[in-house]
Coordinates of C-alpha atoms and ligand atoms in Angstrom, one line a residue:
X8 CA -17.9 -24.8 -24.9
X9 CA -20.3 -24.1 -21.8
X10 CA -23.3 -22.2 -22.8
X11 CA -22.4 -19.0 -20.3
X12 CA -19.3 -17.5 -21.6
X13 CA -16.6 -16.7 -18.4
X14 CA -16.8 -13.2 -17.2
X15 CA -14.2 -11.0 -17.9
X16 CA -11.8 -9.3 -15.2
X17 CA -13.4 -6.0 -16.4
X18 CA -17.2 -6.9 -16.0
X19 CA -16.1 -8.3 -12.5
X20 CA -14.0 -5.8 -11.0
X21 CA -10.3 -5.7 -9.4
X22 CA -11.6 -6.0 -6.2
X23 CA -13.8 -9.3 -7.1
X24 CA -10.7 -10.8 -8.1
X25 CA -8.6 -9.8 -4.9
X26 CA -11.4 -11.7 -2.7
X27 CA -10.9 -14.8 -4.9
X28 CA -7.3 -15.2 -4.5
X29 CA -7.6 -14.4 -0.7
X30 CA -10.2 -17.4 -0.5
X31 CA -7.3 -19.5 -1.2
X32 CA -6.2 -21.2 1.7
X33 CA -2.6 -21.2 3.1
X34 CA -1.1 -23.7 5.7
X35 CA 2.4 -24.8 7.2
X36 CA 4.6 -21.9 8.0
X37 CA 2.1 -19.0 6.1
X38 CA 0.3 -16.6 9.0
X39 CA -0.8 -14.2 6.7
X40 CA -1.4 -15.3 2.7
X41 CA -3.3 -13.5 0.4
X42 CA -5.4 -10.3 1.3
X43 CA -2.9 -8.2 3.6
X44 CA 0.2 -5.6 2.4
X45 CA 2.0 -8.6 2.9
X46 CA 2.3 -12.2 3.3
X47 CA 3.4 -13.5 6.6
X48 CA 5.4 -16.5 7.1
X49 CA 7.3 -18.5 10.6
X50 CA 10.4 -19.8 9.3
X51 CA 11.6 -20.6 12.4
X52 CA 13.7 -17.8 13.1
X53 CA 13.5 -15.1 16.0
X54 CA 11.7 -12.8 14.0
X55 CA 8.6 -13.2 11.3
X56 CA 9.7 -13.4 7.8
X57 CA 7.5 -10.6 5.3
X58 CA 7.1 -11.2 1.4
X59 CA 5.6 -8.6 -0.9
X60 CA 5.7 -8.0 -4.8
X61 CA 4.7 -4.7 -6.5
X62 CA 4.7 -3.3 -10.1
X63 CA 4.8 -0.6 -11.6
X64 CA 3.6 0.1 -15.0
X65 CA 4.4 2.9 -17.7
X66 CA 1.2 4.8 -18.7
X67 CA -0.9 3.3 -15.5
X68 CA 1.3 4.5 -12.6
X69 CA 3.7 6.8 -14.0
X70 CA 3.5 8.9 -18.0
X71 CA 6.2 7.3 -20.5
X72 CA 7.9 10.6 -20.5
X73 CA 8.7 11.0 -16.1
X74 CA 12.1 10.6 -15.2
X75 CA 13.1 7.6 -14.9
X76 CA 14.9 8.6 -11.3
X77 CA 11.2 9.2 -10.4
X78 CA 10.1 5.7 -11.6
X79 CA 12.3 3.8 -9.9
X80 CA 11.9 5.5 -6.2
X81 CA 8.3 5.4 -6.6
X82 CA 8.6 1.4 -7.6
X83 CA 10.6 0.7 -4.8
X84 CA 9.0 3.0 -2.4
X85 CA 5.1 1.4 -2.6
X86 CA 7.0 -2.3 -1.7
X87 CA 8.3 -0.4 1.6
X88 CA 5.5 1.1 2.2
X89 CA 3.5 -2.4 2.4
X90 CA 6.9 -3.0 5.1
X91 CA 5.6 -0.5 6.9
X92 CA 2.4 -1.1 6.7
X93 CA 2.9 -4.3 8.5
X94 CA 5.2 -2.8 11.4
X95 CA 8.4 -4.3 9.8
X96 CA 11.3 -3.5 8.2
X97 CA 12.4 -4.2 4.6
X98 CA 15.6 -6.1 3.9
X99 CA 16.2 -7.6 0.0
X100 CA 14.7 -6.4 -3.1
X101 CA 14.9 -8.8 -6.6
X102 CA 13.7 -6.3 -9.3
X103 CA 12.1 -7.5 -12.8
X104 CA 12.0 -4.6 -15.9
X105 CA 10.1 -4.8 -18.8
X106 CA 11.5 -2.4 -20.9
X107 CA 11.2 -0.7 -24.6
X108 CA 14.2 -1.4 -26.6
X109 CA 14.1 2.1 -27.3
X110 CA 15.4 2.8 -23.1
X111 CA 18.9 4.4 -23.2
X112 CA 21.1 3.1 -20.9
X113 CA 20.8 6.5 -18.9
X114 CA 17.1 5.9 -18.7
X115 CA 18.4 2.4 -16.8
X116 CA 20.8 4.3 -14.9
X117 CA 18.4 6.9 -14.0
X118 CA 15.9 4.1 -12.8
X119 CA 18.5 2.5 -11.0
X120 CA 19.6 5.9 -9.1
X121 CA 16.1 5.8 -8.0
X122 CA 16.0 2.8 -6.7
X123 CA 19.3 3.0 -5.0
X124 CA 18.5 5.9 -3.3
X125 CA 15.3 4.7 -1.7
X126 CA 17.2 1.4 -1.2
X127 CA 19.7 3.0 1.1
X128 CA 17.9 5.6 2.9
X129 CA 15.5 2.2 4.4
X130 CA 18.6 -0.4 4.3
X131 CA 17.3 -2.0 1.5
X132 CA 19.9 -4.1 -0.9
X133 CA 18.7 -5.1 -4.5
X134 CA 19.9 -8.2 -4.8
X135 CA 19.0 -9.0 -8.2
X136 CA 16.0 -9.5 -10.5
X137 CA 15.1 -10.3 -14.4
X138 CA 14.9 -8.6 -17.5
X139 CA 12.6 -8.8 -20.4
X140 CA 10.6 -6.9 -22.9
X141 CA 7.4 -7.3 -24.2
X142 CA 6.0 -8.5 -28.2
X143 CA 4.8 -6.8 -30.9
X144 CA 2.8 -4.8 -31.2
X145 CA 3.4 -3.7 -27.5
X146 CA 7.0 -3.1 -27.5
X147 CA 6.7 0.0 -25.6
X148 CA 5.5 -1.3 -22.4
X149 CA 6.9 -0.4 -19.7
X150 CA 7.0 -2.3 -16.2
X151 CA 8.7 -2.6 -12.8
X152 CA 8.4 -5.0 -10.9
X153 CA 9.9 -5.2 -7.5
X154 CA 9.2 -8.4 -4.6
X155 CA 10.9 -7.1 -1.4
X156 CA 11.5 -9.1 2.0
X157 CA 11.7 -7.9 5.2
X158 CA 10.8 -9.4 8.9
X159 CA 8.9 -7.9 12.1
X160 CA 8.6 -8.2 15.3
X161 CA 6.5 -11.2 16.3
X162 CA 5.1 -9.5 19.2
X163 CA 4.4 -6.4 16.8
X164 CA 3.1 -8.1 13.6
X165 CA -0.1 -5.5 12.6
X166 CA -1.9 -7.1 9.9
X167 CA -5.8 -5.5 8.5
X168 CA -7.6 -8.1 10.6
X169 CA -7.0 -7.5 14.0
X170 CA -9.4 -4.6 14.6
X171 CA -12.2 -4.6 16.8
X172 CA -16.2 -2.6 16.8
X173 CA -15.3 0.9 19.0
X174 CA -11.5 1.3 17.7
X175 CA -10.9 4.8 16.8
X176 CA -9.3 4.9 13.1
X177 CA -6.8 7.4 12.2
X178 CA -4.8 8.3 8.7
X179 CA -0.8 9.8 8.8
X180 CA 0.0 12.6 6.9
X181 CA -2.5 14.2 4.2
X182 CA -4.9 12.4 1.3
X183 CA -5.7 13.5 -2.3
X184 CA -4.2 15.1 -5.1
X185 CA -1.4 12.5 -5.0
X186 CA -1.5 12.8 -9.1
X187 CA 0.1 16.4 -8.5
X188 CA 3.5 14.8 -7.5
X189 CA 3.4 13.0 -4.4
X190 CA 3.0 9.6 -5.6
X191 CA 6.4 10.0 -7.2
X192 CA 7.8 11.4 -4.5
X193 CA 6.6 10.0 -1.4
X194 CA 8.4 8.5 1.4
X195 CA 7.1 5.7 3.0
X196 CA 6.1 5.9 6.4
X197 CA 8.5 2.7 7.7
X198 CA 9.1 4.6 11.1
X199 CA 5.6 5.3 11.5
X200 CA 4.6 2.1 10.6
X201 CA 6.8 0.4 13.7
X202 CA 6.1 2.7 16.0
X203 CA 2.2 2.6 15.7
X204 CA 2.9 -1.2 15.6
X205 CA 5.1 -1.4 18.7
X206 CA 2.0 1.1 19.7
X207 CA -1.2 -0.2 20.4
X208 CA -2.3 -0.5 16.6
X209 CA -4.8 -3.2 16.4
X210 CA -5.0 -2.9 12.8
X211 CA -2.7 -1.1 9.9
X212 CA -2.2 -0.8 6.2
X213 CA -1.1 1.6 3.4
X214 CA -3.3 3.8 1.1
X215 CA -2.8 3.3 -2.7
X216 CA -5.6 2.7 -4.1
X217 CA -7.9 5.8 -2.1
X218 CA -9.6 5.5 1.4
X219 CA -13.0 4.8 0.2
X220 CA -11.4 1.9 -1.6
X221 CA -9.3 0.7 1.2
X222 CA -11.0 1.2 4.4
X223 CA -13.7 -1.1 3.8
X224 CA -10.8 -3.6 3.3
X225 CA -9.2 -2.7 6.5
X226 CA -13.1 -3.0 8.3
X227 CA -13.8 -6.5 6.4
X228 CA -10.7 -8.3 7.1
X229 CA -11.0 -7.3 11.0
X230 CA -14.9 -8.4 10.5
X231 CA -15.9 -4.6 10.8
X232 CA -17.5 -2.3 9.2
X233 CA -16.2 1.6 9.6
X234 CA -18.1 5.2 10.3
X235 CA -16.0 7.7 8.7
X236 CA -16.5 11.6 9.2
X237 CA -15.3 12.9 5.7
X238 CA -15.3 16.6 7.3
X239 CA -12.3 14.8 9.5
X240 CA -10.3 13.9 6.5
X241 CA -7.1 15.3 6.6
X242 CA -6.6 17.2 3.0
X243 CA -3.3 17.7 1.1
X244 CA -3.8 21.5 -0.6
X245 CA -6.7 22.3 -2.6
X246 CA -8.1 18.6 -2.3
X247 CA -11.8 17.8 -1.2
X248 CA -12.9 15.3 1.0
X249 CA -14.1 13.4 -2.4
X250 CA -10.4 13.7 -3.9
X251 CA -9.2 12.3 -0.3
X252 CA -11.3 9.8 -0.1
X253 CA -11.2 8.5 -4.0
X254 CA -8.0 9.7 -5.8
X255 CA -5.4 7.3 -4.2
X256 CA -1.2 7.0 -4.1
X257 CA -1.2 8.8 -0.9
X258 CA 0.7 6.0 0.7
X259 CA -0.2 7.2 4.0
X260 CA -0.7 4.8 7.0
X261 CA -4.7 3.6 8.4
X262 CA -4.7 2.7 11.8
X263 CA -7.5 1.2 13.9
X264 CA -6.4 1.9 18.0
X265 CA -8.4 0.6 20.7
X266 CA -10.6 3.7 22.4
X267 CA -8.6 4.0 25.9
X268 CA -5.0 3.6 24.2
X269 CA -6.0 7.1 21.9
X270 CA -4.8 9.6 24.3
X271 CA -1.9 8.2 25.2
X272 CA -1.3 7.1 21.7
X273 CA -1.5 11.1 20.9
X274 CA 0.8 12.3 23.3
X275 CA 3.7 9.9 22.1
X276 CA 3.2 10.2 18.6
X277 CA 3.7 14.2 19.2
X278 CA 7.3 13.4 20.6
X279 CA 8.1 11.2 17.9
X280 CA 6.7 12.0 15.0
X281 CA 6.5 16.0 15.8
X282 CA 5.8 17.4 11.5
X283 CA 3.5 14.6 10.6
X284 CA -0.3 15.0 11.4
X285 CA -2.3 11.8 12.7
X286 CA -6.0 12.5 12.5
X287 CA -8.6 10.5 13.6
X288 CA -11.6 10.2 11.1
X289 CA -13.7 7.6 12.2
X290 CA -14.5 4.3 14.0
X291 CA -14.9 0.3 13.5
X292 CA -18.5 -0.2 14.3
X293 CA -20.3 -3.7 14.4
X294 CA -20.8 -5.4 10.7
X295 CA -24.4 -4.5 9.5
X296 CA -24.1 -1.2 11.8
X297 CA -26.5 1.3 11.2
X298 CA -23.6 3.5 12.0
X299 CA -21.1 2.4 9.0
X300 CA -20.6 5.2 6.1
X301 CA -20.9 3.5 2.6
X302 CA -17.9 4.1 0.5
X303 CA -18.0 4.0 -3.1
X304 CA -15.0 5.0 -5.5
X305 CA -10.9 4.6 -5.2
X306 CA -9.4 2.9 -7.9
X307 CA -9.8 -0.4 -9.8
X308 CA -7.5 -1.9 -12.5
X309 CA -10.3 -2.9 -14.6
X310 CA -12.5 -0.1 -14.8
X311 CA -12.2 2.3 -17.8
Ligands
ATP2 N1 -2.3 -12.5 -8.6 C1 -2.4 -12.7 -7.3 N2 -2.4 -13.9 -6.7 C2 -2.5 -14.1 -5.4 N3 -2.7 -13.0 -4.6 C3 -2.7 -11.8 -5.1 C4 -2.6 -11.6 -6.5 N4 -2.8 -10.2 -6.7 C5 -2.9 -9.7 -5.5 N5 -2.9 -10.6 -4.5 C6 -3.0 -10.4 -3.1 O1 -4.1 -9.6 -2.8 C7 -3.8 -8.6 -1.8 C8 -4.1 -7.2 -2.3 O2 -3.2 -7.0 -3.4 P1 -2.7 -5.5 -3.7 O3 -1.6 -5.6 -4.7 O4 -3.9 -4.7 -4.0 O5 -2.0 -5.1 -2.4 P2 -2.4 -3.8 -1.5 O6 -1.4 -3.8 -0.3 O7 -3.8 -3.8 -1.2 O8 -2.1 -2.6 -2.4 P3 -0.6 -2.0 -2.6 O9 0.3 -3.1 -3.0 O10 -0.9 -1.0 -3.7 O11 -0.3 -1.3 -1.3 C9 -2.4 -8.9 -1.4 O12 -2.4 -9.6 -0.2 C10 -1.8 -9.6 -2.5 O13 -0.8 -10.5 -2.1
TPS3 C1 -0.3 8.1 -15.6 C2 -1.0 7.9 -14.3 N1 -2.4 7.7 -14.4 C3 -3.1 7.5 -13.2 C4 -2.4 7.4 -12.0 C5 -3.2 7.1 -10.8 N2 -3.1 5.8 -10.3 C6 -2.5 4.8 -11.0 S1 -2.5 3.3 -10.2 C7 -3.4 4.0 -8.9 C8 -3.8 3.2 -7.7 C9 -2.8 2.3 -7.1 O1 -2.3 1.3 -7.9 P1 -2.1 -0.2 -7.4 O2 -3.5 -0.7 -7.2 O3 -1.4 -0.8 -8.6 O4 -1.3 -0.1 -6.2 C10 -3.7 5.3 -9.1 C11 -4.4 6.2 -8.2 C12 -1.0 7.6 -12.0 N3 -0.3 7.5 -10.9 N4 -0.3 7.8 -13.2
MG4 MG1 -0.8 -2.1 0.6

């Protein structure tokens, strides 16, 4: 035994964790391992070949008692989102429960429903997957798990990395309060996400885990760090700027978009997307900038 004890996941943090397994290096046909909303791989084909997996778990991302129609949209919404997210488009989902063995089968219908209906509204086909429950004394657990493929454009592959200082940064739709309902219900912005990659988005991902969380991710990986104006922040309701900027599950789309492509950008994105807001909030500024706005807060897995 070594005389200092390993730390625990909890004393180090989600997001310590994250960096680690993105340190892991990838080679042959991998573009993009770990670190973006998804991986990236060349397998020779016209287009670029996307891989994602994302779970779902009962009491952490959803109460034991929501409707199960709920559970599975949401489930297989956040996977398309990450789609999105990259400018692509989502093709074959394999998904893995973990159910009670108290579930009814219309609980498993229900789910099912869900996940069908997000499935087809995005072209998605479920293709399979794996069952299994969980021991004693945690029977109840509750998880679903979905891994989802999907391909892009090589020309319009966005990942987080390729921002640059001066890039204006702007966030679809509205932020906080996503507990209310919305992170149930959203839809994930896949059009959006291909359009702003087909564009002039240097850099894209989605918002789960709240901007103050997130856009320091976006800023690192493009070797950045980020001013934000939180009086910018586009607010869903009654939220604050501190809701918007920490709650999370808005599943909205950050964009970084070079300084003389923004009016243009504008103008399009009117005509296309005419009932969804894109606001700008801030800017990549140099790393070490006295210009970049510290952000604490979002959400982390291991924090209590
Ligand atoms: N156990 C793991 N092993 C290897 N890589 C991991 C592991 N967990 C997460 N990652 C990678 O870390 C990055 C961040 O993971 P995370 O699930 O937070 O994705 P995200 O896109 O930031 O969030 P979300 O999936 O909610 O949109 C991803 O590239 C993911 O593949
Ligand atoms: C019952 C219940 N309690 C709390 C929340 C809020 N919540 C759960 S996970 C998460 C971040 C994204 O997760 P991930 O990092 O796994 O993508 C947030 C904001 C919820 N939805 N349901
Ligand atoms: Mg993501």
């Amino acid at each position: 035994m070594s005389d200092h004890p390993s730390p625990t996941v909890g004393e180090l943090g989600e997001q310590y964790l994250l960096e680690r397994f993105a340190a892991a290096p990838v080679g042959g046909d991998v573009i993009v391992g770990p670190g973006d909303d998804c991986a990236v791989c060349d397998t020779g084909s016209d287009r670029l070949t996307l891989l994602k997996t994302d779970c779902v778990v009962g009491g952490v991302h959803f109460t034991l008692d929501e409707d199960f129609r709920r559970v599975g949209h949401k489930a297989l919404a956040r996977a398309i989102s990450d789609i999105g997210a990259m400018g692509g488009t989502p093709r074959h989902a394999l998904v893995t429960l973990m159910l009670p063995p108290t579930t009814t089968l219309a609980q498993v219908d229900a789910l099912y429903d869900g996940l069908r209906a997000v499935g087809e509204r995005f072209g998605v086909q479920i293709v399979g997957g794996e069952t299994t429950s969980a021991p004693p004394p945690h029977r109840d657990a509750l998880m679903v798990n979905i891994a989802l493929t999907g391909d892009v454009d090589r020309d319009h592959v966005t990942t987080r990395a390729g921002g640059e200082p001066g890039d204006a940064l702007f966030v679809t739709g509205v932020l906080g309060g996503s507990i209310a309902g919305h992170h149930l219900d959203f839809i994930p912005r896949l059009a959006e996400g291909q359009w702003l990659a087909a564009n002039g988005a240097t850099a894209m991902m989605d918002l789960s885990d709240g901007l103050a969380k997130d856009l320091p991710r976006l800023a690192r990986a493009s070797g950045c760090d980020a001013h934000v104006d939180p009086t910018a922040l586009p607010l869903r309701g009654d939220s604050t700027p501190t809701d918007a900027l920490n709650d999370g599950e808005d599943f909205e789309l950050l964009v970084a978009v070079p300084e003389d492509h923004v009016r243009a950008l504008l103008i399009n994105w009117r005509s296309a997307f005419p009932d969804t807001p894109l606001t700008r909030i801030g800017r990549l500024v140099e790393l070490g900038s006295a210009d970049a706005t510290p952000l604490h807060g979002g959400f982390d897995h291991f924090s209590d």
